[in-house]
Coordinates of N, CA and C and ligand atoms in Angstrom, one line a residue:
X1 N 1.9 66.1 43.1 CA 2.6 66.9 42.0 C 3.0 66.0 40.8
X2 N 2.8 66.5 39.7 CA 3.0 65.8 38.5 C 4.5 65.7 38.2
X3 N 5.2 66.9 38.2 CA 6.6 67.0 37.9 C 7.2 68.2 38.5
X4 N 8.4 67.9 39.2 CA 9.1 69.0 39.9 C 10.4 69.3 39.2
X5 N 10.6 70.6 39.0 CA 11.9 71.1 38.4 C 12.8 71.4 39.5
X6 N 14.1 70.9 39.4 CA 15.1 71.2 40.4 C 16.3 71.9 39.7
X7 N 16.6 73.1 40.1 CA 17.7 73.8 39.5 C 18.8 74.0 40.4
X8 N 20.1 73.7 40.0 CA 21.3 74.1 40.7 C 22.1 74.9 39.7
X9 N 22.7 76.0 40.2 CA 23.5 76.8 39.3 C 24.8 76.0 38.8
X10 N 25.4 75.3 39.8 CA 26.6 74.6 39.5 C 26.5 73.1 39.6
X11 N 27.3 72.4 38.9 CA 27.3 70.9 38.9 C 27.4 70.4 40.3
X12 N 28.3 71.0 41.2 CA 28.4 70.5 42.5 C 27.1 70.5 43.3
X13 N 26.3 71.4 43.0 CA 25.0 71.6 43.7 C 24.0 70.5 43.4
X14 N 24.1 69.9 42.3 CA 23.1 68.9 41.9 C 23.7 67.5 41.6
X15 N 25.0 67.3 41.7 CA 25.6 66.1 41.4 C 25.0 64.9 42.1
X16 N 24.9 65.0 43.4 CA 24.4 63.9 44.2 C 22.9 63.6 44.0
X17 N 22.2 64.6 43.6 CA 20.8 64.4 43.3 C 20.7 63.6 42.0
X18 N 21.5 63.9 41.0 CA 21.5 63.2 39.8 C 21.9 61.7 39.9
X19 N 22.9 61.5 40.8 CA 23.4 60.1 41.1 C 22.2 59.2 41.6
X20 N 21.3 59.9 42.4 CA 20.3 59.1 43.0 C 19.0 58.9 42.2
X21 N 19.0 59.5 41.0 CA 17.8 59.4 40.1 C 17.8 58.0 39.4
X22 N 16.5 57.6 39.1 CA 16.3 56.4 38.3 C 15.5 56.7 37.1
X23 N 15.6 55.7 36.1 CA 14.8 55.8 34.8 C 15.1 57.2 34.2
X24 N 16.4 57.5 34.0 CA 16.8 58.8 33.6 C 16.8 58.9 32.0
X25 N 16.2 60.0 31.6 CA 16.4 60.4 30.2 C 17.0 61.8 30.2
X26 N 17.8 62.2 29.2 CA 18.4 63.5 29.2 C 18.2 64.2 27.9
X27 N 17.9 65.5 28.0 CA 17.8 66.3 26.7 C 18.5 67.6 26.9
X28 N 19.2 68.0 25.9 CA 20.0 69.2 25.9 C 19.2 70.4 25.3
X29 N 19.3 71.5 25.9 CA 18.7 72.7 25.3 C 19.4 74.0 25.9
X30 N 19.7 74.9 25.1 CA 20.3 76.2 25.6 C 21.6 75.9 26.4
X31 N 22.3 74.8 25.9 CA 23.5 74.4 26.6 C 23.4 73.8 28.0
X32 N 22.1 73.5 28.3 CA 21.8 72.9 29.6 C 21.3 71.4 29.4
X33 N 21.7 70.5 30.3 CA 21.3 69.2 30.3 C 20.1 69.0 31.2
X34 N 18.9 68.7 30.7 CA 17.7 68.5 31.5 C 17.6 67.0 31.7
X35 N 17.8 66.6 33.0 CA 17.8 65.1 33.3 C 16.5 64.8 34.0
X36 N 15.7 64.1 33.2 CA 14.3 63.7 33.7 C 14.3 62.3 34.3
X37 N 13.6 62.1 35.4 CA 13.5 60.7 35.9 C 12.8 60.7 37.3
X38 N 13.1 59.6 38.0 CA 12.4 59.5 39.3 C 13.4 59.7 40.4
X39 N 13.0 60.5 41.4 CA 13.9 60.7 42.6 C 13.0 60.7 43.8
X40 N 13.3 59.8 44.7 CA 12.5 59.5 45.9 C 11.0 59.3 45.5
X41 N 10.8 58.6 44.5 CA 9.5 58.2 44.1 C 8.7 59.3 43.3
X42 N 9.3 60.4 43.0 CA 8.6 61.5 42.3 C 9.3 61.8 41.0
X43 N 8.4 62.2 40.0 CA 8.9 62.6 38.7 C 9.6 64.0 38.8
X44 N 10.9 64.0 38.5 CA 11.6 65.3 38.6 C 12.4 65.6 37.3
X45 N 12.8 66.9 37.1 CA 13.7 67.3 36.1 C 14.8 68.0 36.8
X46 N 16.0 67.5 36.8 CA 17.2 68.1 37.5 C 18.1 68.8 36.4
X47 N 18.5 70.0 36.6 CA 19.3 70.7 35.6 C 20.2 71.7 36.3
X48 N 21.4 71.8 35.6 CA 22.4 72.8 36.0 C 22.2 74.0 35.1
X49 N 21.8 75.1 35.7 CA 21.4 76.3 34.9 C 22.7 77.0 34.4
X50 N 23.8 76.9 35.2 CA 24.9 77.9 35.0 C 24.6 79.0 36.0
X51 N 25.7 79.9 36.1 CA 25.6 80.9 37.1 C 25.0 82.2 36.6
X52 N 24.3 82.9 37.5 CA 23.8 84.2 37.2 C 22.3 84.2 36.8
X53 N 21.8 85.4 36.7 CA 20.3 85.6 36.6 C 19.8 85.2 35.2
X54 N 20.5 85.5 34.2 CA 20.0 85.2 32.8 C 20.0 83.7 32.6
X55 N 21.0 83.0 33.0 CA 21.0 81.5 32.9 C 19.9 80.9 33.7
X56 N 19.7 81.4 34.8 CA 18.6 80.9 35.7 C 17.2 81.1 35.2
X57 N 17.0 82.3 34.6 CA 15.7 82.6 34.0 C 15.4 81.8 32.8
X58 N 16.4 81.6 31.9 CA 16.3 80.8 30.7 C 15.9 79.4 31.1
X59 N 16.6 78.9 32.1 CA 16.4 77.5 32.6 C 15.0 77.3 33.1
X60 N 14.6 78.3 33.9 CA 13.2 78.2 34.5 C 12.1 78.2 33.4
X61 N 12.4 79.0 32.3 CA 11.4 79.1 31.3 C 11.3 77.8 30.5
X62 N 12.5 77.1 30.3 CA 12.5 75.8 29.6 C 11.7 74.8 30.5
X63 N 11.9 74.8 31.8 CA 11.2 73.9 32.6 C 9.7 74.1 32.5
X64 N 9.3 75.4 32.4 CA 7.9 75.7 32.2 C 7.4 75.2 30.8
X65 N 8.1 75.6 29.8 CA 7.6 75.3 28.4 C 7.7 73.8 28.0
X66 N 8.8 73.2 28.3 CA 9.1 71.9 27.8 C 8.7 70.8 28.7
X67 N 8.6 71.1 30.0 CA 8.4 70.0 31.0 C 7.1 70.3 31.9
X68 N 6.5 71.4 31.7 CA 5.2 71.8 32.4 C 5.4 71.5 33.9
X69 N 6.5 71.9 34.5 CA 6.7 71.5 35.9 C 5.6 72.2 36.8
X70 N 5.2 71.5 37.9 CA 4.2 72.1 38.8 C 4.8 72.9 39.9
X71 N 6.2 72.8 40.0 CA 6.9 73.6 41.1 C 8.3 73.6 40.7
X72 N 9.0 74.7 41.1 CA 10.5 74.8 40.9 C 11.1 74.9 42.2
X73 N 12.1 74.1 42.4 CA 13.0 74.2 43.6 C 14.4 74.6 43.1
X74 N 15.0 75.5 43.8 CA 16.4 75.8 43.5 C 17.2 75.5 44.8
X75 N 18.2 74.7 44.6 CA 19.1 74.3 45.7 C 20.5 74.8 45.4
X76 N 21.1 75.3 46.5 CA 22.5 75.9 46.3 C 23.0 76.6 47.5
X77 N 24.1 77.4 47.3 CA 24.7 78.0 48.4 C 24.6 79.5 48.3
X78 N 24.9 80.2 49.4 CA 24.7 81.7 49.4 C 25.5 82.3 50.5
X79 N 25.7 83.6 50.4 CA 26.4 84.3 51.5 C 25.4 84.9 52.5
X80 N 25.7 84.8 53.8 CA 24.8 85.3 54.8 C 24.8 86.8 54.9
X81 N 23.7 87.4 55.1 CA 23.6 88.8 55.3 C 23.2 89.2 56.7
X82 N 23.2 88.2 57.6 CA 22.7 88.4 59.0 C 23.6 87.7 59.9
X83 N 24.0 88.4 61.0 CA 25.0 87.8 61.9 C 24.5 86.5 62.6
X84 N 23.2 86.4 62.7 CA 22.6 85.2 63.4 C 22.6 84.0 62.4
X85 N 22.8 84.2 61.2 CA 22.8 83.1 60.2 C 24.2 82.7 59.9
X86 N 24.6 81.5 60.3 CA 26.0 81.1 60.3 C 26.2 80.2 59.1
X87 N 27.5 80.0 58.8 CA 27.9 79.1 57.7 C 27.4 77.7 58.0
X88 N 26.8 77.1 57.0 CA 26.2 75.8 57.2 C 24.7 75.8 57.4
X89 N 24.2 77.0 57.9 CA 22.7 77.1 58.1 C 22.0 77.2 56.8
X90 N 20.7 77.1 56.9 CA 19.9 77.1 55.6 C 18.9 78.3 55.7
X91 N 18.8 79.0 54.6 CA 17.8 80.0 54.4 C 16.8 79.5 53.3
X92 N 15.5 79.5 53.6 CA 14.5 79.3 52.5 C 13.8 80.6 52.2
X93 N 13.4 80.8 51.0 CA 12.9 82.1 50.6 C 11.5 82.4 51.1
X94 N 11.3 83.5 51.6 CA 10.0 84.1 51.8 C 9.7 84.8 50.5
X95 N 10.6 85.7 50.1 CA 10.5 86.3 48.8 C 11.9 86.6 48.3
X96 N 11.9 86.9 47.0 CA 13.2 87.1 46.3 C 13.2 88.4 45.6
X97 N 14.3 89.1 45.5 CA 14.4 90.3 44.7 C 15.8 90.5 44.1
X98 N 15.9 91.4 43.1 CA 17.2 91.7 42.5 C 17.8 92.9 43.1
X99 N 18.9 92.7 43.8 CA 19.5 93.8 44.5 C 20.3 94.7 43.5
X100 N 20.5 94.2 42.3 CA 21.3 95.0 41.3 C 20.4 95.7 40.3
X101 N 19.0 95.6 40.5 CA 18.1 96.3 39.6 C 18.0 97.7 40.1
X102 N 18.3 98.7 39.3 CA 18.3 100.1 39.7 C 17.7 101.0 38.6
X103 N 16.5 101.4 38.8 CA 15.9 102.4 37.9 C 15.5 103.6 38.8
X104 N 16.3 103.9 39.8 CA 16.0 105.1 40.7 C 16.0 106.4 39.9
X105 N 16.7 106.4 38.8 CA 16.7 107.6 37.9 C 15.3 108.0 37.4
X106 N 14.5 107.0 37.3 CA 13.1 107.2 36.9 C 12.1 107.2 38.0
X107 N 12.6 107.3 39.3 CA 11.8 107.4 40.4 C 11.3 106.1 41.0
X108 N 11.9 105.0 40.5 CA 11.5 103.7 41.1 C 12.4 103.5 42.3
X109 N 11.9 102.7 43.3 CA 12.8 102.3 44.4 C 13.8 101.2 43.9
X110 N 15.0 101.2 44.6 CA 16.0 100.2 44.2 C 15.4 98.8 44.3
X111 N 15.7 98.0 43.3 CA 15.2 96.6 43.2 C 13.9 96.5 42.4
X112 N 13.2 97.6 42.3 CA 12.0 97.5 41.5 C 12.2 97.4 40.0
X113 N 11.6 96.5 39.4 CA 11.7 96.3 37.9 C 10.7 97.3 37.4
X114 N 11.1 98.3 36.5 CA 10.1 99.2 36.0 C 8.9 98.5 35.3
X115 N 7.8 99.0 35.6 CA 6.5 98.5 35.0 C 6.1 97.1 35.4
X116 N 6.7 96.6 36.5 CA 6.1 95.4 37.0 C 5.5 95.8 38.4
X117 N 4.5 95.1 38.7 CA 3.7 95.5 39.9 C 4.2 95.1 41.2
X118 N 5.3 94.3 41.2 CA 5.8 93.9 42.5 C 7.3 94.1 42.7
X119 N 7.7 94.5 43.9 CA 9.1 94.7 44.1 C 9.9 93.4 44.2
X120 N 9.2 92.5 45.0 CA 9.8 91.2 45.2 C 8.8 90.1 44.8
X121 N 9.3 88.9 44.6 CA 8.5 87.8 44.1 C 8.4 86.8 45.3
X122 N 7.1 86.6 45.7 CA 6.8 85.7 46.9 C 7.0 84.2 46.5
X123 N 7.7 83.6 47.4 CA 7.9 82.1 47.2 C 6.6 81.4 47.7
X124 N 6.4 80.2 47.4 CA 5.2 79.4 47.8 C 5.3 79.2 49.3
X125 N 4.2 79.6 50.0 CA 4.3 79.5 51.5 C 4.3 78.1 52.0
X126 N 3.5 77.3 51.3 CA 3.4 75.9 51.7 C 4.7 75.2 51.6
X127 N 5.4 75.5 50.5 CA 6.8 74.9 50.2 C 7.7 75.4 51.3
X128 N 7.7 76.7 51.6 CA 8.6 77.2 52.6 C 8.3 76.6 54.0
X129 N 7.1 76.5 54.3 CA 6.7 75.9 55.6 C 7.2 74.4 55.7
X130 N 7.0 73.7 54.6 CA 7.4 72.3 54.5 C 9.0 72.2 54.7
X131 N 9.6 73.1 54.0 CA 11.1 73.1 54.1 C 11.6 73.4 55.5
X132 N 11.0 74.3 56.2 CA 11.4 74.5 57.6 C 11.2 73.3 58.4
X133 N 10.0 72.7 58.2 CA 9.7 71.5 59.1 C 10.7 70.4 58.7
X134 N 10.9 70.1 57.5 CA 11.8 69.0 57.1 C 13.2 69.2 57.4
X135 N 13.6 70.5 57.4 CA 15.1 70.8 57.6 C 15.4 70.4 59.1
X136 N 14.5 70.7 60.0 CA 14.8 70.3 61.4 C 14.9 68.8 61.5
X137 N 14.2 68.0 60.7 CA 14.3 66.6 60.8 C 15.7 66.0 60.2
X138 N 16.0 66.6 59.0 CA 17.2 66.0 58.3 C 18.5 66.7 58.5
X139 N 18.4 67.9 59.0 CA 19.6 68.7 59.3 C 19.5 69.2 60.8
X140 N 19.5 68.3 61.8 CA 19.1 68.7 63.1 C 20.2 69.6 63.8
X141 N 21.4 69.6 63.2 CA 22.5 70.3 63.9 C 22.7 71.8 63.4
X142 N 21.8 72.2 62.5 CA 21.9 73.5 62.0 C 20.6 74.3 62.2
X143 N 20.6 75.6 61.9 CA 19.4 76.3 62.0 C 18.8 76.6 60.6
X144 N 17.5 76.7 60.6 CA 16.9 77.1 59.3 C 16.1 78.4 59.5
X145 N 16.2 79.3 58.5 CA 15.5 80.6 58.5 C 14.7 80.8 57.3
X146 N 13.6 81.5 57.5 CA 12.8 81.8 56.3 C 12.8 83.4 56.1
X147 N 13.3 83.8 55.0 CA 13.4 85.3 54.8 C 13.6 85.7 53.4
X148 N 13.9 86.9 53.2 CA 14.2 87.5 51.9 C 15.5 87.1 51.4
X149 N 15.6 86.7 50.1 CA 16.8 86.4 49.4 C 17.1 87.4 48.4
X150 N 18.3 88.0 48.4 CA 18.6 89.1 47.4 C 19.6 88.5 46.4
X151 N 19.2 88.6 45.1 CA 20.1 88.1 44.0 C 20.6 89.2 43.2
X152 N 21.8 88.9 42.6 CA 22.4 89.9 41.7 C 23.5 89.2 41.0
X153 N 23.9 89.8 39.9 CA 25.0 89.2 39.1 C 26.4 89.7 39.6
X154 N 26.6 89.3 40.9 CA 27.8 89.8 41.6 C 28.1 88.8 42.8
X155 N 29.3 88.3 42.9 CA 29.7 87.6 44.1 C 30.0 88.7 45.1
X156 N 29.3 88.7 46.2 CA 29.5 89.8 47.2 C 30.6 89.4 48.2
X157 N 31.7 90.1 48.1 CA 32.8 89.8 49.0 C 33.5 91.1 49.5
X158 N 32.6 92.0 49.9 CA 33.1 93.2 50.6 C 32.1 93.7 51.6
X159 N 32.6 94.2 52.7 CA 31.7 94.6 53.8 C 30.8 95.8 53.3
X160 N 31.4 96.6 52.5 CA 30.6 97.8 52.0 C 29.4 97.4 51.2
X161 N 29.6 96.5 50.2 CA 28.5 96.1 49.4 C 27.5 95.3 50.2
X162 N 28.0 94.5 51.1 CA 27.1 93.7 52.0 C 26.2 94.7 52.8
X163 N 26.8 95.6 53.4 CA 26.1 96.6 54.3 C 25.0 97.3 53.4
X164 N 25.4 97.7 52.3 CA 24.5 98.4 51.4 C 23.3 97.6 51.1
X165 N 23.5 96.3 50.7 CA 22.4 95.4 50.4 C 21.5 95.2 51.6
X166 N 22.1 95.0 52.8 CA 21.3 94.8 54.0 C 20.5 96.0 54.3
X167 N 21.1 97.2 54.3 CA 20.4 98.4 54.6 C 19.3 98.8 53.7
X168 N 19.5 98.4 52.4 CA 18.5 98.7 51.4 C 17.4 97.7 51.3
X169 N 17.7 96.4 51.4 CA 16.7 95.4 51.2 C 16.4 94.5 52.4
X170 N 17.3 94.5 53.4 CA 17.0 93.7 54.6 C 17.0 92.2 54.3
X171 N 17.8 91.7 53.4 CA 17.7 90.3 53.1 C 18.4 89.4 54.1
X172 N 18.2 88.1 54.0 CA 18.8 87.1 54.9 C 20.1 86.5 54.3
X173 N 20.1 86.4 52.9 CA 21.3 85.9 52.3 C 21.3 86.5 50.8
X174 N 22.5 86.4 50.3 CA 22.7 86.9 48.9 C 23.3 85.8 48.0
X175 N 22.8 85.7 46.8 CA 23.2 84.7 45.8 C 23.0 85.3 44.4
X176 N 23.1 84.5 43.4 CA 23.1 85.0 42.0 C 22.0 84.5 41.1
X177 N 21.0 83.8 41.6 CA 20.0 83.2 40.7 C 18.6 83.3 41.2
X178 N 18.4 83.2 42.5 CA 17.1 83.0 43.1 C 16.0 84.0 42.5
X179 N 16.3 85.2 42.4 CA 15.3 86.2 42.0 C 14.9 86.0 40.5
X180 N 15.8 85.6 39.8 CA 15.5 85.3 38.3 C 14.6 84.1 38.2
X181 N 14.9 83.1 39.0 CA 14.0 81.9 39.0 C 12.6 82.3 39.5
X182 N 12.6 83.1 40.6 CA 11.4 83.6 41.2 C 10.6 84.4 40.2
X183 N 11.2 85.3 39.4 CA 10.6 86.1 38.5 C 10.0 85.3 37.3
X184 N 10.8 84.4 36.8 CA 10.3 83.5 35.7 C 9.2 82.6 36.2
X185 N 9.3 82.1 37.4 CA 8.2 81.3 37.9 C 6.9 82.1 38.1
X186 N 7.1 83.3 38.6 CA 5.9 84.3 38.8 C 5.3 84.5 37.4
X187 N 6.1 84.8 36.4 CA 5.5 85.1 35.1 C 4.7 83.9 34.5
X188 N 5.2 82.7 34.9 CA 4.5 81.5 34.4 C 3.5 80.9 35.4
X189 N 3.3 81.6 36.5 CA 2.4 81.2 37.6 C 2.7 79.8 38.1
X190 N 4.0 79.6 38.4 CA 4.5 78.3 38.9 C 5.0 78.5 40.4
X191 N 4.5 77.7 41.3 CA 5.1 77.9 42.7 C 6.6 77.6 42.7
X192 N 7.3 78.3 43.5 CA 8.8 78.1 43.6 C 9.3 78.3 45.0
X193 N 10.4 77.7 45.3 CA 11.1 77.9 46.5 C 12.6 77.9 46.3
X194 N 13.3 78.8 46.9 CA 14.8 78.9 46.8 C 15.3 78.3 48.2
X195 N 16.2 77.3 48.1 CA 16.7 76.7 49.3 C 18.3 76.9 49.2
X196 N 18.8 77.7 50.2 CA 20.2 78.0 50.1 C 20.9 77.7 51.5
X197 N 22.0 77.0 51.4 CA 22.9 76.8 52.6 C 24.0 77.9 52.5
X198 N 24.4 78.3 53.7 CA 25.3 79.4 53.8 C 26.8 78.9 53.7
X199 N 27.5 79.4 52.7 CA 28.9 79.0 52.5 C 29.9 80.1 53.0
X200 N 29.4 81.3 53.2 CA 30.3 82.4 53.5 C 29.4 83.6 54.1
X201 N 30.1 84.6 54.6 CA 29.4 85.7 55.2 C 29.3 87.0 54.2
X202 N 29.6 86.8 53.0 CA 29.5 87.8 51.9 C 30.3 89.1 52.3
X203 N 31.4 88.9 53.0 CA 32.2 90.0 53.4 C 33.7 89.8 52.9
X204 N 34.7 90.4 53.5 CA 36.0 90.3 53.0 C 36.6 88.9 53.1
X205 N 36.0 88.0 53.9 CA 36.5 86.7 54.0 C 35.8 85.7 53.1
X206 N 34.9 86.2 52.3 CA 33.9 85.4 51.5 C 34.6 84.4 50.6
X207 N 35.6 84.8 49.9 CA 36.2 83.9 48.9 C 36.9 82.8 49.5
X208 N 37.5 83.0 50.6 CA 38.3 81.9 51.3 C 37.2 81.0 52.0
X209 N 36.3 81.5 52.7 CA 35.3 80.7 53.4 C 34.5 79.9 52.4
X210 N 34.1 80.5 51.3 CA 33.4 79.8 50.2 C 34.0 78.5 49.8
X211 N 35.3 78.6 49.5 CA 36.0 77.4 49.1 C 36.1 76.3 50.2
X212 N 36.2 76.8 51.5 CA 36.3 75.9 52.6 C 35.0 75.2 52.9
X213 N 33.9 75.9 52.9 CA 32.6 75.4 53.4 C 31.6 75.1 52.4
X214 N 32.0 75.3 51.1 CA 31.0 75.0 50.0 C 30.4 73.6 50.1
X215 N 31.3 72.6 50.3 CA 30.9 71.2 50.2 C 29.9 70.8 51.3
X216 N 30.2 71.3 52.5 CA 29.4 71.0 53.7 C 28.0 71.6 53.5
X217 N 28.0 72.9 53.0 CA 26.8 73.6 52.8 C 25.9 72.9 51.8
X218 N 26.5 72.4 50.7 CA 25.8 71.7 49.7 C 25.1 70.5 50.2
X219 N 25.9 69.8 51.1 CA 25.3 68.6 51.7 C 24.0 68.8 52.5
X220 N 24.0 69.9 53.2 CA 22.8 70.3 53.9 C 21.6 70.6 53.0
X221 N 21.9 71.3 51.9 CA 20.9 71.6 50.9 C 20.3 70.4 50.2
X222 N 21.2 69.5 49.9 CA 20.8 68.2 49.2 C 19.9 67.4 50.1
X223 N 20.3 67.3 51.4 CA 19.5 66.5 52.4 C 18.1 67.1 52.4
X224 N 18.0 68.4 52.5 CA 16.7 69.0 52.6 C 15.9 68.9 51.3
X225 N 16.5 69.0 50.1 CA 15.8 68.9 48.9 C 15.2 67.5 48.7
X226 N 16.0 66.5 49.1 CA 15.5 65.1 49.0 C 14.3 64.9 49.9
X227 N 14.4 65.4 51.1 CA 13.3 65.3 52.0 C 12.0 66.0 51.6
X228 N 12.3 67.2 51.0 CA 11.1 67.9 50.4 C 10.4 67.2 49.3
X229 N 11.2 66.7 48.4 CA 10.5 66.0 47.2 C 9.6 64.9 47.7
X230 N 10.1 64.1 48.7 CA 9.3 63.0 49.2 C 7.9 63.4 49.6
X231 N 7.8 64.6 50.1 CA 6.5 65.1 50.7 C 5.7 66.0 49.7
X232 N 6.2 66.3 48.6 CA 5.5 67.2 47.7 C 4.5 66.4 46.8
Ligands
ADE1 N1 27.0 82.4 46.6 C1 27.6 82.0 47.7 N2 28.2 83.0 48.3 C2 27.9 84.1 47.6 C3 28.2 85.5 47.8 N3 29.0 85.9 48.8 N4 27.7 86.4 46.9 C4 27.0 85.9 45.8 N5 26.7 84.7 45.6 C5 27.1 83.8 46.5

């Protein structure tokens, strides 16, 4: 791979990756700092996109236009949508969709973006398989799952909203950027993978759990992201 783009929505999610980089140069665009350099022997661009789908899409487009990245990885945390997926575990994307896209009034199914040919955006299968393999090596104490990730401009912290998302889309976890990165990567024909560690159960305890488990979850994600880069 020539150059890998690595996006984290929040500084906490990319801070330790940035610390480990060498030969760093930094450029600012759209309020984001694009830090280019070497990480585990690979040319990478690490950037904090900010939270939410618009920030994530803008960030991915800049990685495509200005850095011609060959792949985009997104590392971060998420709320679990499945009882078998516990806090600390990792979900890698099989596909991503926007749970808050709703054009049902025009006869589209929920999540479907009008006049686009696909409901969800498929992540790169090779990257997903590599992530599953590497995760078992670097995070042996947790479980790794491959499945659908549902994204929306909403922190999900109620049982009702969670149940609705699960029943409608059947996702494995919920977060706020993955589908925007996936859509932007799809439009630019760039392979992508979303890597998320679970910080909460996206229910009424989500805000408390999130603050308690955020740090540990990020550690698992960073371990995996570093191991992935080495093999890409
Ligand atoms: N990121 C981490 N937990 C989340 C949740 N419950 N909803 C949306 N994004 C999240």
